[in-house]
Short mmCIF file of C-alpha atoms in Angstrom, two decimals:
data_model
loop_
_atom_site.label_atom_id
_atom_site.label_comp_id
_atom_site.label_asym_id
_atom_site.label_seq_id
_atom_site.Cartn_x
_atom_site.Cartn_y
_atom_site.Cartn_z
CA MET A 234 -0.02 -0.01 0.01
CA PRO A 235 1.32 3.54 -0.74
CA SER A 236 2.36 5.67 2.15
CA PHE A 237 0.45 8.72 0.78
CA GLU A 238 -2.68 9.43 -1.19
CA PRO A 239 -2.06 9.37 -4.92
CA VAL A 240 -1.47 12.76 -6.60
CA ARG A 241 -4.76 13.05 -8.54
CA ALA A 242 -3.39 15.45 -11.19
CA ILE A 243 -0.76 12.90 -12.14
CA LEU A 244 -3.35 10.09 -12.19
CA ARG A 245 -5.57 12.22 -14.44
CA GLY A 246 -2.64 12.91 -16.81
CA LEU A 247 -1.67 9.27 -17.02
CA ASP A 248 -5.32 8.24 -17.68
CA VAL A 249 -5.61 10.69 -20.52
CA LEU A 250 -2.27 9.68 -21.99
CA ARG A 251 -3.20 5.96 -21.82
CA VAL A 252 -6.53 6.54 -23.55
CA ILE A 253 -4.88 8.53 -26.38
CA SER A 254 -2.18 5.88 -26.79
CA GLU A 255 -4.79 3.04 -26.93
CA ALA A 256 -7.63 4.79 -28.91
CA GLY A 257 -6.03 7.74 -30.70
CA PRO A 258 -6.57 9.66 -32.73
CA ILE A 259 -9.40 10.64 -30.41
CA THR A 260 -11.41 13.75 -29.50
CA ALA A 261 -11.39 15.45 -26.18
CA THR A 262 -15.06 14.63 -25.83
CA ASP A 263 -14.40 10.94 -26.21
CA ILE A 264 -11.43 11.13 -23.86
CA ALA A 265 -13.63 12.78 -21.21
CA LYS A 266 -16.16 10.00 -21.49
CA GLN A 267 -13.51 7.28 -21.03
CA VAL A 268 -11.69 8.84 -18.12
CA MET A 269 -14.87 10.15 -16.46
CA LEU A 270 -13.65 13.73 -16.22
CA PRO A 271 -15.38 16.97 -17.31
CA GLN A 272 -14.11 18.15 -20.72
CA PRO A 273 -12.60 21.40 -19.42
CA SER A 274 -10.35 19.33 -17.10
CA VAL A 275 -9.41 17.11 -20.01
CA ILE A 276 -8.49 20.09 -22.16
CA ARG A 277 -6.11 21.36 -19.38
CA VAL A 278 -4.51 17.94 -19.20
CA LEU A 279 -4.15 17.78 -22.97
CA GLU A 280 -2.53 21.23 -23.13
CA THR A 281 -0.05 20.13 -20.41
CA LEU A 282 0.79 16.93 -22.34
CA ILE A 283 1.22 18.91 -25.55
CA SER A 284 3.54 21.32 -23.76
CA ALA A 285 5.56 18.36 -22.45
CA GLY A 286 5.82 16.95 -25.95
CA TYR A 287 3.87 13.70 -25.42
CA VAL A 288 0.64 14.59 -27.24
CA TYR A 289 -0.18 16.62 -30.32
CA ARG A 290 -3.33 17.93 -31.87
CA ILE A 291 -3.83 16.77 -35.46
CA GLU A 292 -3.82 19.74 -37.74
CA GLY A 293 -7.19 20.65 -39.10
CA SER A 294 -9.13 18.43 -36.73
CA VAL A 295 -10.29 18.16 -33.14
CA THR A 296 -8.47 14.89 -32.45
CA TYR A 297 -5.34 14.08 -30.53
CA GLY A 298 -2.49 11.55 -30.86
CA VAL A 299 0.62 10.60 -29.04
CA THR A 300 4.09 11.67 -30.23
CA ALA A 301 7.21 9.48 -30.62
CA ARG A 302 8.39 10.87 -27.26
CA THR A 303 6.02 8.48 -25.47
CA LEU A 304 8.34 5.62 -26.52
CA ALA A 305 10.95 6.96 -24.09
CA LEU A 306 8.55 6.12 -21.26
CA SER A 307 9.18 2.45 -21.74
CA ARG A 308 12.95 2.41 -22.36
CA GLY A 309 13.69 1.45 -18.78
CA PHE A 310 11.33 -1.52 -18.84
CA ASN A 311 12.93 -4.90 -18.88
CA ALA A 312 10.35 -7.68 -19.52
CA THR A 313 12.51 -10.44 -18.01
CA SER A 314 13.19 -8.40 -14.86
CA ARG A 315 9.49 -7.80 -14.42
CA LEU A 316 8.71 -11.42 -15.05
CA VAL A 317 11.17 -12.44 -12.34
CA GLN A 318 9.84 -9.85 -9.90
CA LEU A 319 6.29 -11.08 -10.32
CA ALA A 320 7.12 -14.82 -10.42
CA THR A 321 9.59 -15.07 -7.57
CA PRO A 322 7.09 -15.18 -4.64
CA LEU A 323 4.95 -17.65 -6.58
CA ILE A 324 7.88 -19.95 -7.33
CA GLU A 325 8.97 -19.78 -3.71
CA ALA A 326 5.47 -20.79 -2.63
CA LEU A 327 5.66 -23.68 -5.08
CA ARG A 328 8.96 -24.82 -3.48
CA SER A 329 7.30 -24.78 -0.06
CA GLU A 330 4.30 -26.82 -1.39
CA ILE A 331 6.09 -29.52 -3.34
CA GLY A 332 9.43 -29.66 -1.60
CA TRP A 333 11.50 -29.36 -4.82
CA PRO A 334 13.28 -26.43 -6.40
CA SER A 335 12.48 -24.82 -9.77
CA ASN A 336 14.00 -22.95 -12.72
CA LEU A 337 12.32 -20.13 -14.57
CA ALA A 338 13.68 -19.90 -18.09
CA THR A 339 13.27 -17.60 -21.09
CA PHE A 340 14.27 -18.01 -24.70
CA ASP A 341 17.16 -15.86 -25.83
CA GLN A 342 18.99 -16.08 -29.11
CA GLY A 343 18.87 -19.88 -29.49
CA ALA A 344 19.10 -20.91 -25.86
CA MET A 345 16.97 -21.20 -22.79
CA THR A 346 18.38 -18.80 -20.19
CA ILE A 347 17.79 -19.30 -16.41
CA ALA A 348 16.12 -16.09 -15.31
CA TYR A 349 15.49 -17.36 -11.76
CA THR A 350 16.32 -20.46 -9.79
CA ASN A 351 16.00 -21.44 -6.15
CA ARG A 352 18.07 -24.60 -6.27
CA SER A 353 21.10 -23.46 -4.33
CA ALA A 354 18.97 -21.44 -1.96
CA HIS A 355 17.22 -24.57 -0.80
CA GLY A 356 20.11 -26.95 -0.48
CA MET A 357 20.12 -28.93 -3.72
CA SER A 358 23.78 -29.66 -4.26
CA ILE A 359 23.38 -29.66 -8.04
CA PRO A 360 24.68 -26.42 -9.50
CA GLY A 361 22.22 -23.94 -10.99
CA ARG A 362 23.40 -20.50 -12.08
CA LEU A 363 21.37 -17.38 -12.96
CA GLY A 364 21.97 -16.48 -16.53
CA ALA A 365 23.12 -19.99 -17.49
CA ARG A 366 22.31 -20.83 -21.11
CA LEU A 367 20.70 -24.26 -21.55
CA PRO A 368 20.15 -26.14 -24.79
CA VAL A 369 16.70 -25.89 -26.28
CA PHE A 370 16.06 -29.27 -27.82
CA ALA A 371 17.45 -31.26 -24.88
CA THR A 372 15.58 -29.57 -22.03
CA GLY A 373 11.95 -29.63 -20.89
CA VAL A 374 11.88 -25.82 -20.69
CA GLY A 375 13.07 -25.61 -24.32
CA ILE A 376 10.62 -28.21 -25.63
CA VAL A 377 7.48 -26.72 -23.96
CA TYR A 378 8.56 -23.31 -25.12
CA LEU A 379 8.96 -24.36 -28.73
CA ALA A 380 5.81 -26.55 -28.57
CA HIS A 381 3.66 -23.49 -27.91
CA LEU A 382 5.13 -21.35 -30.65
CA SER A 383 3.64 -21.35 -34.14
CA GLY A 384 4.18 -19.93 -37.64
CA ASP A 385 6.97 -17.33 -38.06
CA ALA A 386 7.81 -17.37 -34.30
CA LEU A 387 8.52 -21.07 -34.38
CA THR A 388 10.56 -20.87 -37.61
CA ALA A 389 12.61 -18.01 -36.13
CA ALA A 390 13.26 -19.92 -32.89
CA PHE A 391 14.41 -23.01 -34.80
CA ALA A 392 16.76 -20.88 -36.87
CA GLN A 393 18.25 -19.17 -33.86
CA THR A 394 18.68 -22.46 -32.00
CA LYS A 395 20.47 -24.12 -34.93
CA ALA A 396 22.67 -21.02 -35.40
CA ALA A 397 23.76 -21.24 -31.78
CA VAL A 398 25.52 -24.56 -32.58
CA SER A 399 25.02 -26.15 -29.17
CA ARG A 400 26.31 -29.71 -29.09
CA TRP A 401 23.05 -30.89 -27.62
CA ASP A 402 20.93 -28.99 -30.09
CA THR A 403 22.74 -30.71 -32.99
CA ASN A 404 22.77 -34.18 -31.45
CA PRO A 405 21.37 -36.60 -34.13
CA GLU A 406 19.50 -38.75 -31.62
CA ILE A 407 17.84 -35.73 -30.00
CA LEU A 408 16.95 -34.28 -33.47
CA ALA A 409 15.48 -37.64 -34.53
CA SER A 410 12.86 -37.54 -31.72
CA LEU A 411 12.29 -33.76 -31.78
CA ASP A 412 9.01 -33.75 -33.67
CA GLU A 413 7.57 -36.52 -31.46
CA ARG A 414 8.62 -34.69 -28.29
CA LEU A 415 7.13 -31.39 -29.52
CA GLU A 416 3.85 -33.12 -30.33
CA ALA A 417 3.75 -34.77 -26.91
CA ALA A 418 4.41 -31.45 -25.19
CA ARG A 419 1.54 -29.87 -27.15
CA ARG A 420 -0.78 -32.73 -26.24
CA ASN A 421 0.14 -33.09 -22.60
CA GLY A 422 1.08 -29.51 -21.70
CA TYR A 423 4.38 -30.51 -20.13
CA ALA A 424 7.76 -31.98 -21.24
CA PHE A 425 10.72 -33.79 -19.64
CA ALA A 426 14.40 -32.96 -20.11
CA GLU A 427 16.34 -35.54 -22.10
CA GLU A 428 17.77 -38.19 -19.79
CA ALA A 429 21.02 -38.39 -21.75
CA TYR A 430 21.54 -34.66 -21.15
CA LEU A 431 20.80 -34.88 -17.43
CA ASP A 432 22.95 -37.97 -17.08
CA GLU A 433 26.00 -36.24 -18.46
CA LEU A 434 25.56 -33.02 -16.55
CA TYR A 435 24.18 -34.32 -13.29
CA HIS A 436 25.44 -37.93 -13.14
CA SER A 437 21.91 -39.45 -13.14
CA GLN A 438 20.94 -37.58 -10.03
CA ILE A 439 17.78 -35.73 -11.21
CA TRP A 440 14.92 -35.60 -13.64
CA ALA A 441 13.06 -32.42 -14.59
CA VAL A 442 9.58 -31.55 -15.91
CA ALA A 443 8.51 -28.21 -17.37
CA VAL A 444 5.34 -26.36 -18.25
CA PRO A 445 4.89 -23.23 -20.36
CA ILE A 446 4.01 -19.75 -19.18
CA ILE A 447 1.48 -18.31 -21.59
CA VAL A 448 0.10 -14.74 -21.53
CA ASP A 449 -2.73 -13.72 -23.87
CA GLY A 450 -2.11 -16.75 -26.05
CA LYS A 451 1.68 -16.13 -26.31
CA VAL A 452 4.33 -18.34 -24.63
CA ILE A 453 6.83 -16.03 -22.87
CA ALA A 454 8.76 -18.43 -20.58
CA ALA A 455 8.85 -21.94 -19.11
CA LEU A 456 8.82 -23.14 -15.49
CA SER A 457 10.48 -26.46 -14.44
CA SER A 458 10.79 -28.45 -11.25
CA LEU A 459 13.76 -30.65 -10.53
CA VAL A 460 13.50 -33.87 -8.53
CA LEU A 461 16.12 -36.29 -7.27
CA ARG A 462 15.77 -39.70 -8.85
CA SER A 463 16.46 -41.32 -5.53
CA ALA A 464 13.15 -39.79 -4.22
CA GLY A 465 11.04 -42.57 -5.74
CA SER A 466 8.92 -43.42 -8.80
CA ARG A 467 8.83 -40.61 -11.36
CA ASN A 468 5.18 -41.23 -12.20
CA ARG A 469 4.13 -41.09 -8.59
CA ILE A 470 6.04 -37.89 -7.93
CA LEU A 471 4.91 -36.38 -11.18
CA GLY A 472 1.31 -36.85 -10.10
CA GLN A 473 2.13 -34.91 -6.93
CA ILE A 474 4.06 -31.99 -8.42
CA LEU A 475 2.46 -31.41 -11.80
CA PRO A 476 -0.82 -29.88 -10.63
CA PRO A 477 0.92 -27.35 -8.38
CA LEU A 478 3.47 -26.59 -11.11
CA ARG A 479 0.63 -25.89 -13.51
CA ARG A 480 -1.19 -23.73 -10.96
CA THR A 481 2.00 -21.70 -10.48
CA SER A 482 2.43 -21.26 -14.15
CA LYS A 483 -1.19 -20.06 -14.47
CA ALA A 484 -0.72 -17.65 -11.46
CA ILE A 485 2.37 -16.17 -13.06
CA SER A 486 0.53 -15.78 -16.36
CA GLU A 487 -2.42 -14.00 -14.60
CA SER A 488 -0.07 -11.79 -12.67
CA LEU A 489 1.74 -10.78 -15.83
CA ALA A 490 -1.53 -10.17 -17.68
CA ALA A 491 -2.90 -8.00 -14.86
CA ASP A 492 0.44 -6.12 -14.77
CA ALA A 493 0.11 -5.38 -18.52
CA GLY A 494 -3.45 -4.18 -18.23
CA ALA A 495 -4.89 -0.88 -17.10
CA PRO A 496 -3.90 0.34 -13.66
CA GLU A 497 -6.31 -0.04 -10.82
CA SER A 498 -8.81 2.81 -10.96
CA PRO A 499 -8.56 5.46 -8.26
CA PRO A 500 -11.69 6.24 -6.23
CA LYS A 501 -14.55 7.42 -8.40
CA ARG A 502 -14.41 11.13 -9.15
CA THR A 503 -17.30 13.48 -9.15
CA ARG A 504 -17.88 15.49 -12.33
CA ARG A 505 -16.78 18.84 -11.00
CA GLY A 506 -14.57 21.16 -12.93
#
C-alpha cells in the first residue's frame, strides 16, 4: 500500500495519455467519457501533455494523438526483470508446497536462459546459475517453449537455435525424436528434459519436468521443477508436483496479464470542474 494518497493530477494525466495511446486519434469529448472527467479538465490535461511533448493535436481536426516521445517512457522497462519480480514469490510458494526447487527460463537467441532459480537457496547440491544458457532441444523448458510457438515465431526460434550450434541442439539422436517430443508437449502440456543430457551433466541424479507460461495466447517463458531420482517413482512424484506446477504457471501468467493491463482505478471522481 502507498504511504500517501495518490496525486490526482498525475493520475488524471496518465489516464488521458493511456486513452490517447490506446484509442487515438481521439477527440477530447471521447477522452472525457472514457476517463470520467469533465471536458474542461481534459483540455487542461491535454494542453499540459502537448507542452511536455507527449501529445499533439492533429492539424485541421479536433483529435489528438501521441508523439514518438512516449516511446521513451518504456525504455527502462525490462520484460525479463518484471517477469522475475512477479514470479519469484509464486515460485517460492511452489517450493514450499512440493518440496522441490524450480527454474524459470526464457528463450534468448537460441538458448533457454535461467532467469530465476531457487536450487542453491534450498540446499540442492546440483549447480544452478542465474543467466546460465541451456540447450533448447534437450531440455523440458526448451521443448515446452517451442511446442507453444507457431508460424513465423517457431521458424525463427528454430533458426536461432540451430545457429547457436550447441552440441546438444545438434545431437542426431535428439533431433530424430524432436517432432515426437514437441507433439507430446503440445498434447500433454508438459515436457521432460532428455535423460542423456541430465545424465552427463548431473550424473543421473535428477529428472526435470517443465510447463509453459502463456500470456494472452503467447508463450513467454517456461517453468520447471527438478527432482532427485532417488526420491522414488517418477510417475508417482509427477502426479504430486504437476498440478501445483501448472497452478503456479497459471498464477504467473495471470499476474503478468494483470500487470500489463490498465492500472487499478482510483476512487470514483465526481464530475466537478
